[in-house]
């Protein structure tokens, strides 16, 4: 039962409390670049969830069974980026074959997942300590944290895309039109998410 509660805590924490975009301010490039339309934001979010979930599992296994036993943890960043790049290449080929329209809509931002700080960030976080238990992440916890962090990223992306589509129809002052109003909106969203930081599931 405690294990399930821990996974629930990790899930809610990844989506709301430690949201990569609105709490950690990581992965802002695709957040601002792909959130112009709801369709492309949804597609990008699903791609990030897939890559984050797979990257979390592969990097945890590599770190636990290769890097740590041979005491070469200093190679983490290089190895993790290579793993993420390979996974992104798989996603890119799959989208190009099965969903050409989404592939065209995502454009340059799809290969940019390779250098998305959020994907690398969740892989590195999974090699540390679970903030709820104080113990190292298990394999299951790492995968759950990766998938839920991706869902949190997608959640923020869809929220921003919905707001930006409404802003297109709003009477925005000329000085704030375009990116300035988007930055202000993102700041207000981050303030709203700050309210979740006081949640404690284990008190």
Coordinates of N, CA and C in Angstrom, one line a residue:
X1 N 0.8 -1.2 0.0 CA 0.0 0.0 0.0 C 0.9 1.3 0.0
X2 N 2.0 1.2 0.8 CA 2.9 2.3 0.9 C 3.5 2.6 -0.5
X3 N 3.8 1.5 -1.2 CA 4.4 1.7 -2.5 C 3.5 2.4 -3.5
X4 N 2.2 2.0 -3.4 CA 1.2 2.7 -4.3 C 1.0 4.2 -3.9
X5 N 1.0 4.4 -2.6 CA 1.0 5.8 -2.2 C 2.2 6.6 -2.7
X6 N 3.3 6.0 -2.6 CA 4.5 6.6 -3.1 C 4.5 7.0 -4.6
X7 N 3.9 6.0 -5.4 CA 3.8 6.2 -6.8 C 2.8 7.3 -7.1
X8 N 1.7 7.4 -6.3 CA 0.7 8.5 -6.5 C 1.3 9.8 -6.1
X9 N 2.1 9.8 -5.1 CA 2.8 11.1 -4.7 C 3.8 11.5 -5.8
X10 N 4.5 10.6 -6.4 CA 5.4 10.9 -7.5 C 4.6 11.4 -8.7
X11 N 3.5 10.8 -9.0 CA 2.7 11.2 -10.1 C 2.2 12.6 -10.0
X12 N 1.5 12.9 -8.8 CA 1.0 14.2 -8.6 C 2.1 15.3 -8.5
X13 N 3.2 14.9 -7.9 CA 4.3 15.8 -7.8 C 4.9 16.2 -9.1
X14 N 5.0 15.2 -10.0 CA 5.6 15.4 -11.4 C 4.7 16.3 -12.2
X15 N 3.4 16.2 -12.1 CA 2.4 16.9 -12.9 C 2.2 18.3 -12.4
X16 N 2.0 18.4 -11.1 CA 1.6 19.7 -10.5 C 2.7 20.4 -9.7
X17 N 3.2 19.8 -8.7 CA 4.2 20.4 -7.8 C 5.5 20.8 -8.5
X18 N 6.1 19.8 -9.2 CA 7.4 20.0 -9.8 C 7.3 20.0 -11.3
X19 N 6.2 20.6 -11.8 CA 6.0 20.6 -13.3 C 7.2 21.2 -13.9
X20 N 7.8 20.5 -14.9 CA 9.1 20.9 -15.5 C 9.0 22.3 -16.1
X21 N 7.9 22.7 -16.7 CA 7.8 24.0 -17.4 C 7.5 25.1 -16.4
X22 N 6.4 24.9 -15.6 CA 5.9 26.0 -14.8 C 6.4 26.0 -13.4
X23 N 7.2 25.0 -13.0 CA 7.8 25.1 -11.6 C 9.3 25.1 -11.7
X24 N 9.9 24.2 -12.6 CA 11.3 24.1 -12.7 C 11.8 25.0 -13.8
X25 N 10.9 25.5 -14.7 CA 11.3 26.4 -15.8 C 12.4 25.7 -16.7
X26 N 12.1 24.4 -17.0 CA 13.0 23.7 -17.9 C 12.1 23.2 -19.2
X27 N 12.7 23.3 -20.3 CA 12.1 22.9 -21.5 C 11.2 24.0 -22.1
X28 N 11.6 25.2 -21.9 CA 10.8 26.4 -22.4 C 10.8 26.6 -23.9
X29 N 11.9 26.1 -24.6 CA 12.0 26.3 -26.0 C 10.7 25.7 -26.7
X30 N 10.5 24.4 -26.6 CA 9.3 23.8 -27.2 C 8.0 24.4 -26.6
X31 N 8.0 24.7 -25.4 CA 6.8 25.3 -24.7 C 6.3 26.5 -25.4
X32 N 7.2 27.4 -25.7 CA 6.8 28.6 -26.4 C 6.7 28.4 -27.9
X33 N 7.5 27.5 -28.5 CA 7.6 27.3 -29.9 C 6.4 26.5 -30.5
X34 N 5.9 25.5 -29.8 CA 4.9 24.6 -30.3 C 3.5 24.9 -29.8
X35 N 3.4 25.9 -28.9 CA 2.1 26.1 -28.2 C 1.2 27.1 -29.0
X36 N 1.5 27.3 -30.3 CA 0.6 28.2 -31.0 C -0.7 27.6 -31.4
X37 N -0.7 26.3 -31.7 CA -1.9 25.6 -32.0 C -2.1 24.4 -31.1
X38 N -3.3 24.1 -30.8 CA -3.7 23.0 -29.9 C -3.3 21.6 -30.5
X39 N -3.4 21.5 -31.8 CA -3.1 20.2 -32.4 C -1.6 19.9 -32.4
X40 N -0.8 20.8 -32.7 CA 0.7 20.6 -32.6 C 1.2 20.5 -31.2
X41 N 0.5 21.2 -30.3 CA 0.9 21.1 -28.8 C 0.6 19.7 -28.3
X42 N -0.6 19.1 -28.7 CA -1.0 17.8 -28.3 C 0.0 16.7 -28.8
X43 N 0.3 16.9 -30.1 CA 1.3 15.9 -30.8 C 2.6 16.0 -30.1
X44 N 3.1 17.2 -29.9 CA 4.4 17.4 -29.2 C 4.4 16.8 -27.8
X45 N 3.3 17.0 -27.1 CA 3.2 16.5 -25.7 C 3.2 15.0 -25.7
X46 N 2.5 14.3 -26.6 CA 2.5 12.9 -26.7 C 3.9 12.3 -27.1
X47 N 4.6 13.0 -27.9 CA 6.0 12.6 -28.3 C 6.9 12.7 -27.1
X48 N 6.8 13.8 -26.3 CA 7.6 14.0 -25.1 C 7.3 12.9 -24.1
X49 N 6.0 12.6 -23.9 CA 5.6 11.5 -22.9 C 6.3 10.2 -23.3
X50 N 6.2 9.9 -24.6 CA 6.8 8.6 -25.1 C 8.3 8.6 -24.8
X51 N 9.0 9.7 -25.2 CA 10.5 9.8 -25.1 C 10.9 9.8 -23.6
X52 N 10.2 10.5 -22.8 CA 10.5 10.6 -21.4 C 10.3 9.3 -20.7
X53 N 9.2 8.6 -21.0 CA 9.0 7.2 -20.4 C 10.1 6.2 -20.8
X54 N 10.4 6.2 -22.1 CA 11.4 5.2 -22.6 C 12.8 5.7 -22.1
X55 N 13.1 7.0 -22.1 CA 14.4 7.5 -21.7 C 14.6 7.1 -20.2
X56 N 13.5 7.3 -19.4 CA 13.7 7.0 -17.9 C 14.0 5.6 -17.7
X57 N 13.4 4.7 -18.4 CA 13.7 3.2 -18.2 C 15.1 2.9 -18.7
X58 N 15.5 3.3 -19.9 CA 16.8 3.0 -20.4 C 17.9 3.6 -19.6
X59 N 17.8 4.9 -19.3 CA 18.9 5.5 -18.5 C 19.0 5.0 -17.1
X60 N 17.9 4.6 -16.5 CA 18.0 4.0 -15.1 C 18.7 2.7 -15.2
X61 N 18.4 1.8 -16.2 CA 19.1 0.6 -16.3 C 20.6 0.7 -16.6
X62 N 20.9 1.7 -17.6 CA 22.3 1.9 -17.9 C 23.0 2.4 -16.7
X63 N 22.4 3.4 -16.0 CA 23.1 3.9 -14.8 C 23.3 2.9 -13.7
X64 N 22.3 2.0 -13.5 CA 22.4 1.1 -12.4 C 23.3 -0.1 -12.7
X65 N 23.3 -0.6 -13.9 CA 24.0 -1.8 -14.2 C 25.3 -1.6 -15.0
X66 N 25.6 -0.4 -15.5 CA 26.8 -0.1 -16.2 C 27.6 1.0 -15.6
X67 N 27.0 2.2 -15.4 CA 27.8 3.4 -15.0 C 28.2 3.2 -13.5
X68 N 27.3 2.9 -12.6 CA 27.6 2.8 -11.2 C 28.5 1.6 -10.9
X69 N 28.3 0.4 -11.4 CA 29.2 -0.7 -11.1 C 30.6 -0.5 -11.5
X70 N 30.8 0.3 -12.6 CA 32.1 0.5 -13.1 C 32.7 1.9 -12.7
X71 N 31.9 2.6 -11.9 CA 32.3 3.9 -11.3 C 32.6 4.9 -12.4
X72 N 31.8 5.0 -13.4 CA 31.9 6.0 -14.5 C 30.7 6.9 -14.6
X73 N 30.2 7.2 -13.4 CA 29.0 8.1 -13.3 C 29.2 9.4 -14.0
X74 N 30.4 9.9 -14.1 CA 30.7 11.1 -14.7 C 30.4 11.2 -16.2
X75 N 30.1 10.0 -16.8 CA 29.7 9.9 -18.2 C 28.2 10.0 -18.4
X76 N 27.5 10.2 -17.3 CA 26.0 10.2 -17.3 C 25.4 11.1 -18.4
X77 N 25.9 12.4 -18.4 CA 25.3 13.3 -19.3 C 25.5 12.9 -20.8
X78 N 26.7 12.5 -21.1 CA 27.0 12.1 -22.5 C 26.1 10.9 -22.9
X79 N 26.1 9.9 -22.0 CA 25.4 8.6 -22.3 C 23.9 8.9 -22.4
X80 N 23.4 9.7 -21.5 CA 21.9 9.9 -21.5 C 21.5 10.7 -22.7
X81 N 22.3 11.7 -23.2 CA 22.0 12.4 -24.4 C 22.0 11.5 -25.6
X82 N 22.9 10.6 -25.7 CA 23.0 9.6 -26.8 C 21.7 8.7 -26.8
X83 N 21.3 8.2 -25.6 CA 20.1 7.4 -25.5 C 18.9 8.2 -25.9
X84 N 18.8 9.4 -25.5 CA 17.6 10.3 -25.8 C 17.6 10.6 -27.3
X85 N 18.8 10.8 -27.9 CA 18.9 11.1 -29.3 C 18.4 9.9 -30.1
X86 N 18.7 8.7 -29.7 CA 18.3 7.5 -30.4 C 16.8 7.4 -30.3
X87 N 16.2 7.6 -29.2 CA 14.8 7.5 -29.0 C 14.0 8.5 -29.8
X88 N 14.5 9.7 -29.8 CA 13.9 10.8 -30.6 C 13.9 10.4 -32.1
X89 N 15.0 9.8 -32.6 CA 15.1 9.4 -34.0 C 14.1 8.4 -34.3
X90 N 13.8 7.5 -33.4 CA 12.7 6.5 -33.5 C 11.4 7.2 -33.7
X91 N 11.1 8.1 -32.8 CA 9.8 8.8 -32.8 C 9.7 9.6 -34.1
X92 N 10.8 10.2 -34.5 CA 10.7 11.0 -35.8 C 10.4 10.2 -37.0
X93 N 11.0 9.0 -37.0 CA 10.8 8.1 -38.2 C 9.4 7.5 -38.1
X94 N 8.8 7.3 -36.9 CA 7.5 6.8 -36.8 C 6.5 7.8 -37.2
X95 N 6.7 9.1 -36.8 CA 5.7 10.1 -37.2 C 5.8 10.4 -38.7
X96 N 7.0 10.4 -39.2 CA 7.2 10.7 -40.6 C 6.4 9.6 -41.5
X97 N 6.4 8.4 -41.0 CA 5.7 7.3 -41.7 C 4.2 7.3 -41.5
X98 N 3.8 7.4 -40.2 CA 2.4 7.2 -39.9 C 1.6 8.5 -39.7
X99 N 2.2 9.6 -39.5 CA 1.5 10.9 -39.3 C 2.3 12.0 -39.9
X100 N 2.4 12.1 -41.3 CA 3.2 13.1 -41.9 C 2.7 14.5 -41.6
X101 N 1.4 14.7 -41.4 CA 0.9 16.1 -41.1 C 1.4 16.6 -39.8
X102 N 1.4 15.7 -38.8 CA 1.9 16.1 -37.5 C 3.4 16.3 -37.5
X103 N 4.1 15.4 -38.3 CA 5.5 15.6 -38.5 C 5.9 16.9 -39.1
X104 N 5.1 17.4 -40.1 CA 5.3 18.7 -40.7 C 5.0 19.8 -39.7
X105 N 3.9 19.6 -38.9 CA 3.5 20.6 -37.9 C 4.6 20.9 -36.9
X106 N 5.2 19.8 -36.4 CA 6.2 19.9 -35.3 C 7.5 20.5 -35.9
X107 N 7.8 20.2 -37.1 CA 8.9 20.8 -37.8 C 10.2 20.6 -37.0
X108 N 11.0 21.7 -36.8 CA 12.3 21.7 -36.2 C 12.2 21.3 -34.7
X109 N 11.0 21.4 -34.1 CA 10.9 21.2 -32.6 C 10.9 19.7 -32.3
X110 N 10.7 18.9 -33.2 CA 10.7 17.4 -33.0 C 12.2 17.0 -32.7
X111 N 13.1 17.2 -33.6 CA 14.5 16.9 -33.3 C 15.1 17.6 -32.1
X112 N 14.4 18.8 -31.7 CA 14.9 19.5 -30.6 C 14.6 18.8 -29.3
X113 N 13.7 17.8 -29.3 CA 13.5 17.0 -28.1 C 14.8 16.4 -27.6
X114 N 15.7 16.1 -28.5 CA 17.0 15.6 -28.2 C 17.7 16.5 -27.2
X115 N 17.6 17.8 -27.4 CA 18.3 18.7 -26.5 C 17.4 19.4 -25.5
X116 N 16.2 18.8 -25.4 CA 15.2 19.3 -24.4 C 15.7 19.1 -23.0
X117 N 15.9 20.1 -22.3 CA 16.4 20.0 -20.9 C 15.5 19.1 -20.0
X118 N 14.2 19.2 -20.3 CA 13.3 18.4 -19.5 C 13.5 16.9 -19.6
X119 N 13.8 16.4 -20.8 CA 14.0 15.0 -21.0 C 15.3 14.5 -20.3
X120 N 16.3 15.3 -20.5 CA 17.6 15.0 -19.8 C 17.5 15.2 -18.3
X121 N 16.7 16.2 -17.9 CA 16.5 16.5 -16.5 C 15.8 15.4 -15.7
X122 N 14.8 14.8 -16.3 CA 14.1 13.7 -15.6 C 15.0 12.5 -15.6
X123 N 15.8 12.2 -16.6 CA 16.7 11.1 -16.5 C 17.7 11.3 -15.4
X124 N 18.3 12.5 -15.2 CA 19.2 12.7 -14.1 C 18.6 12.7 -12.8
X125 N 17.3 13.2 -12.7 CA 16.6 13.2 -11.4 C 16.4 11.8 -11.0
X126 N 16.1 10.9 -11.9 CA 15.8 9.5 -11.6 C 17.0 8.7 -11.1
X127 N 18.2 9.3 -11.3 CA 19.4 8.6 -10.7 C 19.7 9.1 -9.3
X128 N 19.0 10.1 -8.8 CA 19.2 10.6 -7.5 C 18.3 10.0 -6.4
X129 N 17.8 10.8 -5.5 CA 17.0 10.3 -4.4 C 15.5 10.8 -4.6
X130 N 14.6 9.9 -4.3 CA 13.2 10.2 -4.3 C 12.9 11.2 -3.2
X131 N 12.3 12.4 -3.5 CA 12.1 13.4 -2.5 C 11.1 13.0 -1.5
X132 N 10.2 12.0 -1.8 CA 9.1 11.6 -0.9 C 9.6 10.5 0.1
X133 N 10.5 9.7 -0.3 CA 11.0 8.6 0.5 C 12.4 8.8 1.0
X134 N 13.2 9.6 0.3 CA 14.6 9.8 0.7 C 15.5 8.7 0.2
X135 N 14.9 7.7 -0.5 CA 15.7 6.5 -1.0 C 15.9 6.7 -2.5
X136 N 16.9 6.0 -3.0 CA 17.1 6.1 -4.5 C 15.8 5.6 -5.2
X137 N 15.6 6.2 -6.4 CA 14.5 5.8 -7.2 C 14.6 4.3 -7.6
X138 N 13.5 3.5 -7.5 CA 13.5 2.2 -8.1 C 13.2 2.3 -9.6
X139 N 13.3 1.2 -10.3 CA 13.0 1.2 -11.7 C 11.5 1.6 -12.0
X140 N 10.6 1.1 -11.3 CA 9.2 1.4 -11.5 C 9.0 2.9 -11.2
X141 N 9.5 3.4 -10.1 CA 9.4 4.8 -9.7 C 10.0 5.7 -10.8
X142 N 11.1 5.3 -11.4 CA 11.7 6.1 -12.4 C 10.8 6.2 -13.7
X143 N 10.3 5.0 -14.1 CA 9.4 5.0 -15.2 C 8.1 5.9 -15.0
X144 N 7.5 5.7 -13.8 CA 6.4 6.5 -13.5 C 6.7 8.0 -13.4
X145 N 7.8 8.3 -12.8 CA 8.2 9.7 -12.8 C 8.5 10.3 -14.2
X146 N 9.1 9.5 -15.1 CA 9.3 9.9 -16.5 C 8.0 10.2 -17.2
X147 N 7.1 9.2 -17.1 CA 5.8 9.3 -17.8 C 5.0 10.5 -17.3
X148 N 4.9 10.6 -16.0 CA 4.1 11.6 -15.4 C 4.7 13.0 -15.6
X149 N 6.0 13.1 -15.7 CA 6.7 14.4 -16.0 C 6.3 14.8 -17.4
X150 N 6.3 13.8 -18.3 CA 5.8 14.0 -19.7 C 4.4 14.5 -19.8
X151 N 3.6 13.9 -18.9 CA 2.1 14.3 -18.9 C 2.0 15.7 -18.4
X152 N 2.9 16.1 -17.3 CA 2.9 17.4 -16.8 C 3.3 18.4 -17.9
X153 N 4.3 18.0 -18.7 CA 4.8 18.9 -19.8 C 3.7 19.1 -20.8
X154 N 3.0 18.0 -21.1 CA 1.9 18.1 -22.1 C 0.8 18.9 -21.6
X155 N 0.5 18.8 -20.3 CA -0.6 19.5 -19.6 C -0.3 21.0 -19.7
X156 N 0.9 21.4 -19.4 CA 1.3 22.9 -19.5 C 1.2 23.4 -20.9
X157 N 1.7 22.5 -21.9 CA 1.7 22.8 -23.3 C 0.3 23.1 -23.8
X158 N -0.7 22.2 -23.5 CA -2.0 22.3 -23.9 C -2.7 23.5 -23.3
X159 N -2.5 23.7 -22.0 CA -3.0 24.9 -21.4 C -2.6 26.2 -22.1
X160 N -1.3 26.3 -22.4 CA -0.8 27.5 -23.1 C -1.3 27.6 -24.5
X161 N -1.4 26.4 -25.2 CA -2.0 26.5 -26.6 C -3.4 27.0 -26.6
X162 N -4.2 26.5 -25.6 CA -5.6 26.9 -25.5 C -5.7 28.4 -25.3
X163 N -4.9 28.9 -24.4 CA -4.9 30.3 -24.0 C -4.4 31.2 -25.2
X164 N -3.4 30.7 -25.9 CA -2.9 31.4 -27.1 C -3.9 31.5 -28.2
X165 N -4.7 30.4 -28.4 CA -5.7 30.5 -29.4 C -6.8 31.5 -29.1
X166 N -7.1 31.6 -27.8 CA -8.0 32.7 -27.4 C -7.4 34.1 -27.5
X167 N -6.1 34.2 -27.3 CA -5.5 35.5 -27.4 C -5.5 36.0 -28.8
X168 N -5.5 35.1 -29.8 CA -5.5 35.5 -31.2 C -6.8 36.3 -31.5
X169 N -7.8 36.1 -30.7 CA -9.1 36.8 -30.9 C -9.3 37.9 -30.0
X170 N -8.4 38.1 -29.0 CA -8.5 39.1 -28.0 C -7.9 40.5 -28.5
X171 N -8.4 41.5 -27.9 CA -7.9 42.9 -28.2 C -6.7 43.2 -27.4
X172 N -5.5 42.7 -27.8 CA -4.3 42.9 -27.0 C -3.6 44.2 -27.4
X173 N -3.2 45.0 -26.5 CA -2.5 46.3 -26.8 C -1.3 46.0 -27.7
X174 N -1.0 46.9 -28.6 CA 0.0 46.7 -29.6 C 1.4 46.4 -29.0
X175 N 1.7 47.0 -27.9 CA 3.0 46.8 -27.3 C 3.2 45.4 -26.7
X176 N 2.1 44.8 -26.4 CA 2.1 43.5 -25.8 C 1.8 42.3 -26.8
X177 N 1.4 42.7 -28.0 CA 1.0 41.7 -29.0 C 2.2 40.8 -29.3
X178 N 1.9 39.5 -29.4 CA 2.9 38.5 -29.8 C 3.5 37.9 -28.6
X179 N 4.8 37.7 -28.6 CA 5.5 37.1 -27.5 C 5.4 37.8 -26.1
X180 N 5.4 39.1 -26.0 CA 5.2 39.7 -24.7 C 4.0 39.2 -23.9
X181 N 2.9 39.2 -24.5 CA 1.7 38.7 -23.8 C 1.8 37.2 -23.5
X182 N 2.5 36.5 -24.3 CA 2.7 35.0 -24.1 C 3.6 34.9 -22.8
X183 N 4.6 35.7 -22.7 CA 5.5 35.6 -21.5 C 4.8 36.0 -20.3
X184 N 3.9 37.0 -20.3 CA 3.1 37.4 -19.2 C 2.2 36.3 -18.8
X185 N 1.5 35.7 -19.8 CA 0.6 34.5 -19.5 C 1.3 33.4 -18.9
X186 N 2.5 33.1 -19.4 CA 3.3 32.0 -18.8 C 3.7 32.3 -17.3
X187 N 4.0 33.5 -17.1 CA 4.3 33.9 -15.7 C 3.1 33.8 -14.8
X188 N 2.0 34.1 -15.2 CA 0.7 34.0 -14.4 C 0.4 32.5 -14.2
X189 N 0.6 31.7 -15.2 CA 0.4 30.2 -15.1 C 1.4 29.7 -14.0
X190 N 2.6 30.1 -14.1 CA 3.6 29.7 -13.1 C 3.2 30.1 -11.7
X191 N 2.7 31.3 -11.5 CA 2.2 31.7 -10.2 C 1.1 30.8 -9.7
X192 N 0.2 30.5 -10.6 CA -0.9 29.6 -10.3 C -0.4 28.2 -9.8
X193 N 0.6 27.7 -10.5 CA 1.1 26.4 -10.2 C 1.9 26.4 -8.9
X194 N 2.4 27.6 -8.5 CA 3.1 27.8 -7.3 C 2.3 27.4 -6.1
X195 N 0.9 27.6 -6.2 CA 0.0 27.2 -5.2 C 0.0 25.7 -4.8
X196 N 0.5 24.9 -5.7 CA 0.5 23.4 -5.5 C 1.7 23.0 -4.6
X197 N 2.7 23.9 -4.5 CA 3.9 23.6 -3.8 C 3.7 23.3 -2.3
X198 N 2.6 23.7 -1.8 CA 2.4 23.4 -0.3 C 1.7 22.1 -0.1
X199 N 1.4 21.3 -1.2 CA 0.8 20.0 -1.0 C 1.7 19.0 -0.3
X200 N 1.2 18.3 0.6 CA 2.1 17.2 1.3 C 1.2 16.0 1.4
X201 N 1.6 14.9 0.7 CA 0.8 13.7 0.7 C 1.1 12.7 1.8
X202 N 2.2 13.0 2.5 CA 2.7 12.1 3.5 C 2.7 12.7 4.9
X203 N 1.9 13.7 5.1 CA 1.9 14.3 6.5 C 0.9 13.6 7.3

